[in-house]
CSV table of C-alpha atoms in Angstrom, one decimal:
chain,number,residue,atom,x,y,z
A,1,MET,CA,0.0,0.0,0.0
A,2,ARG,CA,1.2,3.5,-0.8
A,3,VAL,CA,-0.3,6.8,0.3
A,4,VAL,CA,0.3,10.0,-1.6
A,5,GLY,CA,-0.8,13.6,-0.7
A,6,LEU,CA,-2.5,15.6,-3.5
A,7,ARG,CA,-3.0,19.4,-3.4
A,8,LEU,CA,-4.8,21.2,-6.3
A,9,GLU,CA,-5.3,24.9,-6.5
A,10,SER,CA,-8.6,26.2,-7.8
A,11,GLY,CA,-8.8,25.6,-11.6
A,12,GLN,CA,-6.2,22.8,-11.7
A,13,LYS,CA,-7.0,19.6,-13.4
A,14,VAL,CA,-5.4,16.1,-13.5
A,15,PRO,CA,-5.4,14.9,-17.1
A,16,GLU,CA,-7.3,11.7,-18.0
A,17,HIS,CA,-5.3,8.6,-17.0
A,18,ARG,CA,-5.8,5.1,-15.6
A,19,ASN,CA,-4.0,3.2,-12.8
A,20,ALA,CA,-2.9,-0.4,-12.8
A,21,ILE,CA,-4.0,-0.9,-9.2
A,22,PRO,CA,-7.1,0.1,-7.2
A,23,VAL,CA,-7.0,3.6,-5.7
A,24,ALA,CA,-9.0,5.3,-3.0
A,25,LEU,CA,-9.1,9.1,-3.3
A,26,ILE,CA,-10.0,10.7,0.0
A,27,VAL,CA,-10.7,14.4,0.0
A,28,THR,CA,-9.7,16.2,3.2
A,29,VAL,CA,-10.3,19.9,2.2
A,30,GLY,CA,-12.3,21.4,-0.6
A,31,ARG,CA,-13.9,19.2,-3.4
A,32,LEU,CA,-13.0,17.4,-6.6
A,33,HIS,CA,-15.1,17.0,-9.7
A,34,PHE,CA,-14.5,13.7,-11.4
A,35,ASP,CA,-15.4,12.1,-14.7
A,36,ASP,CA,-14.8,8.5,-15.7
A,37,GLY,CA,-16.2,8.7,-19.2
A,38,SER,CA,-19.6,7.2,-18.3
A,39,GLY,CA,-20.5,9.5,-15.4
A,40,ALA,CA,-19.4,12.6,-13.5
A,41,GLY,CA,-19.7,13.7,-10.0
A,42,GLU,CA,-18.2,15.5,-7.0
A,43,VAL,CA,-16.3,14.4,-4.0
A,44,ALA,CA,-16.3,16.8,-1.0
A,45,ALA,CA,-14.2,16.9,2.1
A,46,GLY,CA,-14.8,13.8,4.2
A,47,GLU,CA,-15.8,11.7,1.2
A,48,MET,CA,-14.0,9.0,-0.8
A,49,LEU,CA,-13.9,8.0,-4.4
A,50,LEU,CA,-13.0,4.4,-5.3
A,51,ILE,CA,-11.2,3.9,-8.6
A,52,ASN,CA,-10.9,0.4,-10.0
A,53,PRO,CA,-7.8,-0.8,-12.0
A,54,GLY,CA,-7.9,0.2,-15.6
A,55,GLU,CA,-10.7,2.8,-15.3
A,56,ARG,CA,-10.0,6.0,-17.3
A,57,HIS,CA,-10.7,9.0,-15.1
A,58,THR,CA,-9.9,12.7,-14.6
A,59,TYR,CA,-10.5,15.2,-11.9
A,60,ARG,CA,-10.4,18.9,-11.3
A,61,ALA,CA,-10.7,21.4,-8.4
A,62,ASP,CA,-12.8,24.5,-8.5
A,63,VAL,CA,-11.6,25.5,-5.0
A,64,ASP,CA,-8.2,24.8,-3.3
A,65,THR,CA,-8.4,21.1,-2.5
A,66,SER,CA,-6.3,18.6,-0.6
A,67,ALA,CA,-6.7,14.8,-0.7
A,68,TYR,CA,-4.9,11.5,-0.1
A,69,LEU,CA,-4.5,8.9,-2.8
A,70,VAL,CA,-4.3,5.4,-1.3
A,71,PHE,CA,-2.9,2.9,-3.8
A,72,ALA,CA,-4.0,-0.5,-2.6
A,73,GLY,CA,-1.8,-3.0,-4.4
A,74,LEU,CA,1.4,-3.5,-6.4
A,75,PRO,CA,1.7,-3.0,-10.2
A,76,GLY,CA,2.0,-6.4,-11.9
A,77,VAL,CA,0.1,-8.2,-9.2
A,78,ARG,CA,-3.4,-9.3,-10.2
A,79,SER,CA,-5.9,-6.8,-8.7
A,80,ARG,CA,-9.6,-7.2,-7.9
A,81,THR,CA,-12.1,-4.4,-8.3
A,82,TRP,CA,-13.3,-2.5,-5.3
A,83,SER,CA,-16.5,-3.6,-3.6
A,84,LEU,CA,-18.4,-2.1,-0.7
A,85,ARG,CA,-20.7,-5.1,-0.4
A,86,GLN,CA,-21.0,-6.7,3.0
A,87,LYS,CA,-20.1,-10.3,3.3
A,88,GLY,CA,-23.1,-12.6,3.8
């Protein structure tokens, strides 16, 4: 697992990309607008966005924003998609 801090100023955008491993994006200050090609939304402070391996996505800030990216796995290791389902 790897944790990376992210800070975007108002108007900054992260270009479309995809990750080889699952990522949780946890917003701590501000809000991020995201788009995965099939839908768009907003993640505010205290909320989390789960990004599955291989999903193309982009995000931008319209206010100064801070977040943590939690990379849950290792490149080259078979990854499973995120699920918030409770076990039976």
